[in-house]
Amino acid sequence: MVGLHVFQTVSQPVVPAIFVFGDSTSGVGTNNYIPECGVKADMLFNGIDYPDAKPTGRFSNGYNTIDFIVQQLGYNESPPPFLSFVHEQQLQNLNESILNGTNFASGGSGLLDNTGRKILVIPMREQVEQFATVRSNISQILGGDAAAETLIQKSLFIFSVGSNDIFDFFSPPNVSHTQQELEDYMTFLMYNYQIHLKNLSNLGAKEIGIIGLSPIGCCPLLRTFNDTVGGGCMEGLNDLSSEFPGMNYSLGNTFDLTKSLLNGSLHLSPPSLQQACCGKGKLNAEDKCRQDSNLCPNRTKYLFWDQFHPTQIASKFAAGLLFTF
Ligand SMILES: *[C@@H]1O[C@H](CO)[C@@H](O)[C@H](O)[C@H]1NC(C)=O
Ligand SMILES: *[C@@H]1O[C@H](CO)[C@@H](O)[C@H](O)[C@H]1NC(C)=O
Ligand SMILES: *[C@@H]1O[C@H](CO)[C@@H](O)[C@H](O)[C@H]1NC(C)=O
Ligand SMILES: *[C@@H]1O[C@H](CO)[C@@H](O)[C@H](O)[C@H]1NC(C)=O
Ligand SMILES: *[C@@H]1O[C@H](CO)[C@@H](O)[C@H](O)[C@H]1NC(C)=O
Ligand SMILES: *[C@@H]1O[C@H](CO)[C@@H](O)[C@H](O)[C@H]1NC(C)=O
Ligand SMILES: *[C@@H]1O[C@H](CO)[C@@H](O)[C@H](O)[C@H]1NC(C)=O
Ligand SMILES: *[C@@H]1O[C@H](CO)[C@@H](O)[C@H](O)[C@H]1NC(C)=O
Ligand SMILES: *[C@@H]1O[C@H](CO)[C@@H](O)[C@H](O)[C@H]1NC(C)=O
């Protein structure tokens, strides 16, 4: 098993670059560059609170949790998507900026190749392969493998992935599972997580921070499936996310942290703890966020931005607490 470094404090470590892997919880627009991809947030109202009200592809009204984490480490925001370098061929800029890191995260993706396959996202296996390309680019720019290795050894690698593997496992027609099936699936996910981390460590990564899963059964869309009066979470998904393999190595206890947000530590009260800020229908969560969605009156009073994702203010709060939980 790869040696994992866990930051215990918010003091500023000297990290020359940040590389981000994962799904929509950490993405900054990878899917914008995949024409046929079915999961995109490159339209308003996404980004309405980002500088210049720009929809970047983040599933948020502004910044996401990773943005706030890297801000604590002295960066302005998460590094740009790897595919933006490939797509725009900005060779003049490439040298300089690729050395500060890249973001490989693809909304809808998971640990397993099959997760999100139908919607053409980039699975973790491929994200790690893309990093191998970046590594060779860095070698080229710095004039040798040794210099690249030094940079990579000191860089921070952040993972935020796994929710979609669990969502998919509970998707129709597979809505219920035996205890044995659940256990087997978790073992399989953990095995896959370890392979990805091992492959990454073979490429020189040493400092790896893992973001655990939140209680995903409490996101607005899943709540629409619980008919309890007053609204409840889907506990099956929560049970699985609390057991998630990433837990034991994570930067902080994301599960308990998010539970405490749901419990009111942000001083929000219903319905803004259960409803999406941007959407349509029941709990405003039956449709993705787009320009003709219903938008909540005050975005600083909502925990959830859309069907699945936290608002900027919840992300900021979570990133601040992540190091202390
Ligand atoms: C980028 O780095 C390579 C290798 O050091 C160098 O050959 C090339 O001229 C650089 N390009 C720019 C635009 O600086
Ligand atoms: C890379 O990071 C350094 C230090 O934070 C910063 O001064 C520089 O502007 C960054 N380069 C790019 C292209 O973002
Ligand atoms: C990990 O690396 C091995 C050996 O290079 C490769 O065969 C495999 O596809 C990579 N990724 C995964 C998820 O196994
Ligand atoms: C980055 O590396 C890949 C694989 O080695 C190569 O095909 C590509 O041309 C490189 N890009 C730049 C801008 O150097
Ligand atoms: C449904 O669940 C079974 C066993 O839990 C699993 O083997 C199968 O791959 C799942 N099918 C889909 C489409 O997720
Ligand atoms: C629905 O919510 C209620 C109240 O929180 C909870 O007791 C129940 O287990 C939930 N149902 C499912 C299917 O998770
Ligand atoms: C996490 O750690 C606990 C206590 O050390 C252990 O019982 C559990 O099996 C571990 N879980 C995973 C997924 O490694
Ligand atoms: C949330 O609140 C309930 C009821 O007050 C309490 O039992 C539970 O421990 C709290 N959970 C967290 C994670 O704070
Ligand atoms: C939105 O809510 C915040 C926090 O309660 C409050 O400070 C702010 O004035 C509100 N904004 C509007 C436009 O009502």
PDB file of C-alpha atoms in Angstrom, residues 49-255:
ATOM      1  CA  ASP A  49     -21.058  33.669  -7.885  1.00  0.00           C
ATOM      2  CA  TYR A  50     -17.730  32.841  -9.549  1.00  0.00           C
ATOM      3  CA  PRO A  51     -15.644  35.877 -10.625  1.00  0.00           C
ATOM      4  CA  ASP A  52     -17.400  37.582 -13.565  1.00  0.00           C
ATOM      5  CA  ALA A  53     -20.367  35.217 -12.996  1.00  0.00           C
ATOM      6  CA  LYS A  54     -18.660  32.729 -15.287  1.00  0.00           C
ATOM      7  CA  PRO A  55     -19.878  29.136 -15.650  1.00  0.00           C
ATOM      8  CA  THR A  56     -16.573  27.250 -15.634  1.00  0.00           C
ATOM      9  CA  GLY A  57     -17.899  23.710 -15.519  1.00  0.00           C
ATOM     10  CA  ARG A  58     -17.834  23.579 -11.727  1.00  0.00           C
ATOM     11  CA  PHE A  59     -21.014  22.105 -10.250  1.00  0.00           C
ATOM     12  CA  SER A  60     -21.450  25.034  -7.919  1.00  0.00           C
ATOM     13  CA  ASN A  61     -22.649  28.597  -7.818  1.00  0.00           C
ATOM     14  CA  GLY A  62     -18.992  29.545  -7.289  1.00  0.00           C
ATOM     15  CA  TYR A  63     -15.966  27.670  -6.038  1.00  0.00           C
ATOM     16  CA  ASN A  64     -15.959  24.010  -4.981  1.00  0.00           C
ATOM     17  CA  THR A  65     -14.447  22.375  -1.919  1.00  0.00           C
ATOM     18  CA  ILE A  66     -11.107  21.675  -3.598  1.00  0.00           C
ATOM     19  CA  ASP A  67     -10.794  25.334  -4.582  1.00  0.00           C
ATOM     20  CA  PHE A  68     -11.136  26.298  -0.928  1.00  0.00           C
ATOM     21  CA  ILE A  69      -8.684  23.619   0.182  1.00  0.00           C
ATOM     22  CA  VAL A  70      -6.004  24.791  -2.240  1.00  0.00           C
ATOM     23  CA  GLN A  71      -6.692  28.392  -1.271  1.00  0.00           C
ATOM     24  CA  GLN A  72      -5.658  27.397   2.235  1.00  0.00           C
ATOM     25  CA  LEU A  73      -2.408  26.181   0.683  1.00  0.00           C
ATOM     26  CA  GLY A  74      -1.729  29.506  -0.989  1.00  0.00           C
ATOM     27  CA  TYR A  75      -3.276  29.075  -4.432  1.00  0.00           C
ATOM     28  CA  ASN A  76      -5.943  31.239  -6.061  1.00  0.00           C
ATOM     29  CA  GLU A  77      -8.067  28.268  -7.048  1.00  0.00           C
ATOM     30  CA  SER A  78      -7.836  24.693  -8.322  1.00  0.00           C
ATOM     31  CA  PRO A  79      -5.485  24.303 -11.313  1.00  0.00           C
ATOM     32  CA  PRO A  80      -7.084  24.231 -14.795  1.00  0.00           C
ATOM     33  CA  PRO A  81      -8.352  21.051 -16.452  1.00  0.00           C
ATOM     34  CA  PHE A  82      -5.766  18.887 -18.179  1.00  0.00           C
ATOM     35  CA  LEU A  83      -7.991  18.843 -21.268  1.00  0.00           C
ATOM     36  CA  SER A  84      -7.856  22.637 -21.491  1.00  0.00           C
ATOM     37  CA  PHE A  85      -4.117  22.349 -22.161  1.00  0.00           C
ATOM     38  CA  VAL A  86      -4.641  19.630 -24.729  1.00  0.00           C
ATOM     39  CA  HIS A  87      -7.575  21.352 -26.364  1.00  0.00           C
ATOM     40  CA  GLU A  88      -6.316  24.883 -26.595  1.00  0.00           C
ATOM     41  CA  GLN A  89      -2.756  23.930 -27.509  1.00  0.00           C
ATOM     42  CA  GLN A  90      -1.517  27.003 -25.729  1.00  0.00           C
ATOM     43  CA  LEU A  91       2.070  25.997 -26.114  1.00  0.00           C
ATOM     44  CA  GLN A  92       3.395  29.401 -25.111  1.00  0.00           C
ATOM     45  CA  ASN A  93       1.623  29.126 -21.786  1.00  0.00           C
ATOM     46  CA  LEU A  94       1.974  25.434 -21.263  1.00  0.00           C
ATOM     47  CA  ASN A  95       5.473  25.373 -19.865  1.00  0.00           C
ATOM     48  CA  GLU A  96       4.864  27.803 -17.125  1.00  0.00           C
ATOM     49  CA  SER A  97       1.416  26.898 -15.962  1.00  0.00           C
ATOM     50  CA  ILE A  98       1.518  23.104 -16.179  1.00  0.00           C
ATOM     51  CA  LEU A  99       4.224  23.223 -13.524  1.00  0.00           C
ATOM     52  CA  ASN A 100       1.645  24.524 -11.053  1.00  0.00           C
ATOM     53  CA  GLY A 101      -0.536  21.479 -11.537  1.00  0.00           C
ATOM     54  CA  THR A 102      -3.564  20.237 -13.438  1.00  0.00           C
ATOM     55  CA  ASN A 103      -7.035  19.003 -12.654  1.00  0.00           C
ATOM     56  CA  PHE A 104      -8.124  15.677 -14.169  1.00  0.00           C
ATOM     57  CA  ALA A 105     -11.469  15.339 -12.394  1.00  0.00           C
ATOM     58  CA  SER A 106     -14.417  14.421 -14.585  1.00  0.00           C
ATOM     59  CA  GLY A 107     -18.014  14.830 -13.376  1.00  0.00           C
ATOM     60  CA  GLY A 108     -19.925  11.555 -13.306  1.00  0.00           C
ATOM     61  CA  SER A 109     -16.810   9.388 -13.140  1.00  0.00           C
ATOM     62  CA  GLY A 110     -15.801   6.887 -10.508  1.00  0.00           C
ATOM     63  CA  LEU A 111     -13.208   4.403  -9.370  1.00  0.00           C
ATOM     64  CA  LEU A 112     -14.551   1.800 -11.772  1.00  0.00           C
ATOM     65  CA  ASP A 113     -14.234   2.047 -15.549  1.00  0.00           C
ATOM     66  CA  ASN A 114     -17.925   1.233 -15.862  1.00  0.00           C
ATOM     67  CA  THR A 115     -19.106   4.085 -13.680  1.00  0.00           C
ATOM     68  CA  GLY A 116     -20.413   6.828 -15.965  1.00  0.00           C
ATOM     69  CA  ARG A 117     -19.263   4.934 -19.043  1.00  0.00           C
ATOM     70  CA  LYS A 118     -22.553   5.570 -20.865  1.00  0.00           C
ATOM     71  CA  ILE A 119     -22.239   9.321 -20.403  1.00  0.00           C
ATOM     72  CA  LEU A 120     -18.658   9.369 -21.703  1.00  0.00           C
ATOM     73  CA  VAL A 121     -16.799  10.620 -18.661  1.00  0.00           C
ATOM     74  CA  ILE A 122     -13.136  10.002 -17.873  1.00  0.00           C
ATOM     75  CA  PRO A 123     -12.698   7.162 -15.377  1.00  0.00           C
ATOM     76  CA  MET A 124      -9.974   7.175 -12.747  1.00  0.00           C
ATOM     77  CA  ARG A 125      -7.798   4.758 -14.687  1.00  0.00           C
ATOM     78  CA  GLU A 126      -7.625   7.221 -17.552  1.00  0.00           C
ATOM     79  CA  GLN A 127      -7.092  10.201 -15.245  1.00  0.00           C
ATOM     80  CA  VAL A 128      -3.994   8.495 -13.878  1.00  0.00           C
ATOM     81  CA  GLU A 129      -2.828   7.794 -17.423  1.00  0.00           C
ATOM     82  CA  GLN A 130      -3.278  11.464 -18.248  1.00  0.00           C
ATOM     83  CA  PHE A 131      -1.059  12.291 -15.325  1.00  0.00           C
ATOM     84  CA  ALA A 132       1.618  10.078 -16.875  1.00  0.00           C
ATOM     85  CA  THR A 133       1.443  12.342 -19.939  1.00  0.00           C
ATOM     86  CA  VAL A 134       1.728  15.460 -17.810  1.00  0.00           C
ATOM     87  CA  ARG A 135       4.688  13.901 -16.060  1.00  0.00           C
ATOM     88  CA  SER A 136       6.457  13.424 -19.372  1.00  0.00           C
ATOM     89  CA  ASN A 137       5.605  17.005 -20.343  1.00  0.00           C
ATOM     90  CA  ILE A 138       7.073  18.224 -17.055  1.00  0.00           C
ATOM     91  CA  SER A 139      10.230  16.210 -17.706  1.00  0.00           C
ATOM     92  CA  GLN A 140      10.499  17.837 -21.103  1.00  0.00           C
ATOM     93  CA  ILE A 141       9.975  21.322 -19.719  1.00  0.00           C
ATOM     94  CA  LEU A 142      12.398  20.911 -16.817  1.00  0.00           C
ATOM     95  CA  GLY A 143      14.943  19.170 -19.009  1.00  0.00           C
ATOM     96  CA  GLY A 144      15.014  15.746 -17.392  1.00  0.00           C
ATOM     97  CA  ASP A 145      13.324  13.038 -15.367  1.00  0.00           C
ATOM     98  CA  ALA A 146      15.224  13.823 -12.186  1.00  0.00           C
ATOM     99  CA  ALA A 147      13.918  17.396 -12.012  1.00  0.00           C
ATOM    100  CA  ALA A 148      10.396  16.201 -12.764  1.00  0.00           C
ATOM    101  CA  GLU A 149      10.637  13.580 -10.036  1.00  0.00           C
ATOM    102  CA  THR A 150      11.666  16.182  -7.510  1.00  0.00           C
ATOM    103  CA  LEU A 151       8.752  18.413  -8.420  1.00  0.00           C
ATOM    104  CA  ILE A 152       6.281  15.527  -8.324  1.00  0.00           C
ATOM    105  CA  GLN A 153       7.554  14.215  -5.010  1.00  0.00           C
ATOM    106  CA  LYS A 154       6.865  17.568  -3.400  1.00  0.00           C
ATOM    107  CA  SER A 155       3.503  18.086  -5.077  1.00  0.00           C
ATOM    108  CA  LEU A 156       0.131  17.454  -3.509  1.00  0.00           C
ATOM    109  CA  PHE A 157      -2.272  14.975  -5.095  1.00  0.00           C
ATOM    110  CA  ILE A 158      -5.923  15.301  -4.101  1.00  0.00           C
ATOM    111  CA  PHE A 159      -8.570  12.621  -4.658  1.00  0.00           C
ATOM    112  CA  SER A 160     -12.305  13.116  -4.363  1.00  0.00           C
ATOM    113  CA  VAL A 161     -14.104  10.145  -5.889  1.00  0.00           C
ATOM    114  CA  GLY A 162     -16.448   7.293  -5.073  1.00  0.00           C
ATOM    115  CA  SER A 163     -19.953   8.755  -4.845  1.00  0.00           C
ATOM    116  CA  ASN A 164     -20.809   7.837  -8.420  1.00  0.00           C
ATOM    117  CA  ASP A 165     -19.716   4.233  -7.929  1.00  0.00           C
ATOM    118  CA  ILE A 166     -22.231   4.047  -5.099  1.00  0.00           C
ATOM    119  CA  PHE A 167     -24.987   5.899  -7.002  1.00  0.00           C
ATOM    120  CA  ASP A 168     -24.558   3.492  -9.895  1.00  0.00           C
ATOM    121  CA  PHE A 169     -24.743   0.508  -7.581  1.00  0.00           C
ATOM    122  CA  PHE A 170     -28.173   1.642  -6.428  1.00  0.00           C
ATOM    123  CA  SER A 171     -29.467   2.586  -9.873  1.00  0.00           C
ATOM    124  CA  PRO A 172     -32.428   0.735 -11.338  1.00  0.00           C
ATOM    125  CA  PRO A 173     -32.776  -2.151 -11.869  1.00  0.00           C
ATOM    126  CA  ASN A 174     -30.298  -2.740  -9.035  1.00  0.00           C
ATOM    127  CA  VAL A 175     -32.065  -0.888  -6.268  1.00  0.00           C
ATOM    128  CA  SER A 176     -31.686  -3.446  -3.495  1.00  0.00           C
ATOM    129  CA  HIS A 177     -28.765  -5.629  -2.504  1.00  0.00           C
ATOM    130  CA  THR A 178     -28.031  -8.294   0.037  1.00  0.00           C
ATOM    131  CA  GLN A 179     -25.560  -7.546   2.809  1.00  0.00           C
ATOM    132  CA  GLN A 180     -23.092  -9.873   1.119  1.00  0.00           C
ATOM    133  CA  GLU A 181     -23.374  -7.989  -2.202  1.00  0.00           C
ATOM    134  CA  LEU A 182     -22.767  -4.691  -0.402  1.00  0.00           C
ATOM    135  CA  GLU A 183     -19.686  -6.029   1.337  1.00  0.00           C
ATOM    136  CA  ASP A 184     -18.331  -7.526  -1.864  1.00  0.00           C
ATOM    137  CA  TYR A 185     -18.849  -4.279  -3.711  1.00  0.00           C
ATOM    138  CA  MET A 186     -17.038  -2.250  -1.050  1.00  0.00           C
ATOM    139  CA  THR A 187     -14.135  -4.681  -1.131  1.00  0.00           C
ATOM    140  CA  PHE A 188     -14.025  -4.342  -4.895  1.00  0.00           C
ATOM    141  CA  LEU A 189     -14.058  -0.528  -4.699  1.00  0.00           C
ATOM    142  CA  MET A 190     -11.291  -0.546  -2.124  1.00  0.00           C
ATOM    143  CA  TYR A 191      -9.205  -2.887  -4.266  1.00  0.00           C
ATOM    144  CA  ASN A 192      -9.627  -0.526  -7.212  1.00  0.00           C
ATOM    145  CA  TYR A 193      -8.819   2.553  -5.156  1.00  0.00           C
ATOM    146  CA  GLN A 194      -5.589   0.911  -4.058  1.00  0.00           C
ATOM    147  CA  ILE A 195      -4.609   0.075  -7.626  1.00  0.00           C
ATOM    148  CA  HIS A 196      -5.078   3.682  -8.705  1.00  0.00           C
ATOM    149  CA  LEU A 197      -3.031   4.941  -5.777  1.00  0.00           C
ATOM    150  CA  LYS A 198      -0.348   2.359  -6.427  1.00  0.00           C
ATOM    151  CA  ASN A 199      -0.143   3.322 -10.093  1.00  0.00           C
ATOM    152  CA  LEU A 200       0.100   6.962  -9.144  1.00  0.00           C
ATOM    153  CA  SER A 201       2.800   6.275  -6.610  1.00  0.00           C
ATOM    154  CA  ASN A 202       4.707   4.372  -9.295  1.00  0.00           C
ATOM    155  CA  LEU A 203       4.658   7.649 -11.206  1.00  0.00           C
ATOM    156  CA  GLY A 204       6.306   9.374  -8.259  1.00  0.00           C
ATOM    157  CA  ALA A 205       3.429  10.764  -6.195  1.00  0.00           C
ATOM    158  CA  LYS A 206       4.135  10.872  -2.483  1.00  0.00           C
ATOM    159  CA  GLU A 207       1.814  13.401  -0.891  1.00  0.00           C
ATOM    160  CA  ILE A 208      -1.721  12.180  -1.374  1.00  0.00           C
ATOM    161  CA  GLY A 209      -4.785  13.675   0.275  1.00  0.00           C
ATOM    162  CA  ILE A 210      -8.075  11.860   0.088  1.00  0.00           C
ATOM    163  CA  ILE A 211     -11.438  13.500   0.512  1.00  0.00           C
ATOM    164  CA  GLY A 212     -13.918  11.035   1.957  1.00  0.00           C
ATOM    165  CA  LEU A 213     -17.554  10.732   1.010  1.00  0.00           C
ATOM    166  CA  SER A 214     -20.368  12.800   2.409  1.00  0.00           C
ATOM    167  CA  PRO A 215     -23.698  11.204   3.342  1.00  0.00           C
ATOM    168  CA  ILE A 216     -24.755  11.056  -0.290  1.00  0.00           C
ATOM    169  CA  GLY A 217     -28.192   9.666   0.566  1.00  0.00           C
ATOM    170  CA  CYS A 218     -29.025  13.132   1.971  1.00  0.00           C
ATOM    171  CA  CYS A 219     -28.537  15.066  -1.266  1.00  0.00           C
ATOM    172  CA  PRO A 220     -31.763  16.646  -2.565  1.00  0.00           C
ATOM    173  CA  LEU A 221     -32.307  14.235  -5.470  1.00  0.00           C
ATOM    174  CA  LEU A 222     -32.008  11.147  -3.269  1.00  0.00           C
ATOM    175  CA  ARG A 223     -34.297  12.721  -0.686  1.00  0.00           C
ATOM    176  CA  THR A 224     -37.030  12.948  -3.317  1.00  0.00           C
ATOM    177  CA  PHE A 225     -37.094   9.136  -3.267  1.00  0.00           C
ATOM    178  CA  ASN A 226     -37.853   8.988   0.475  1.00  0.00           C
ATOM    179  CA  ASP A 227     -41.557   9.459   0.980  1.00  0.00           C
ATOM    180  CA  THR A 228     -41.363  10.008   4.741  1.00  0.00           C
ATOM    181  CA  VAL A 229     -43.364  13.049   5.803  1.00  0.00           C
ATOM    182  CA  GLY A 230     -40.965  15.920   6.325  1.00  0.00           C
ATOM    183  CA  GLY A 231     -38.405  14.267   4.054  1.00  0.00           C
ATOM    184  CA  GLY A 232     -35.633  11.867   4.927  1.00  0.00           C
ATOM    185  CA  CYS A 233     -32.345  10.648   3.528  1.00  0.00           C
ATOM    186  CA  MET A 234     -31.859   7.353   1.688  1.00  0.00           C
ATOM    187  CA  GLU A 235     -30.129   5.498   4.474  1.00  0.00           C
ATOM    188  CA  GLY A 236     -28.835   2.629   2.355  1.00  0.00           C
ATOM    189  CA  LEU A 237     -26.551   4.971   0.421  1.00  0.00           C
ATOM    190  CA  ASN A 238     -25.445   6.655   3.619  1.00  0.00           C
ATOM    191  CA  ASP A 239     -24.544   3.341   5.221  1.00  0.00           C
ATOM    192  CA  LEU A 240     -22.351   2.584   2.248  1.00  0.00           C
ATOM    193  CA  SER A 241     -20.740   6.006   2.064  1.00  0.00           C
ATOM    194  CA  SER A 242     -19.897   5.939   5.770  1.00  0.00           C
ATOM    195  CA  GLU A 243     -18.123   2.612   5.205  1.00  0.00           C
ATOM    196  CA  PHE A 244     -16.321   3.882   2.157  1.00  0.00           C
ATOM    197  CA  PRO A 245     -12.751   2.597   1.774  1.00  0.00           C
ATOM    198  CA  GLY A 246     -11.250   6.073   1.391  1.00  0.00           C
ATOM    199  CA  MET A 247     -12.362   6.907   4.918  1.00  0.00           C
ATOM    200  CA  ASN A 248      -9.381   5.572   6.782  1.00  0.00           C
ATOM    201  CA  TYR A 249      -6.877   7.611   4.835  1.00  0.00           C
ATOM    202  CA  SER A 250      -8.904  10.721   4.284  1.00  0.00           C
ATOM    203  CA  LEU A 251      -7.889  14.287   5.013  1.00  0.00           C
ATOM    204  CA  GLY A 252     -10.751  14.532   7.453  1.00  0.00           C
ATOM    205  CA  ASN A 253     -13.972  12.855   8.344  1.00  0.00           C
ATOM    206  CA  THR A 254     -16.097  14.215   5.522  1.00  0.00           C
ATOM    207  CA  PHE A 255     -19.040  12.071   6.496  1.00  0.00           C
TER     208      PHE A 255
END
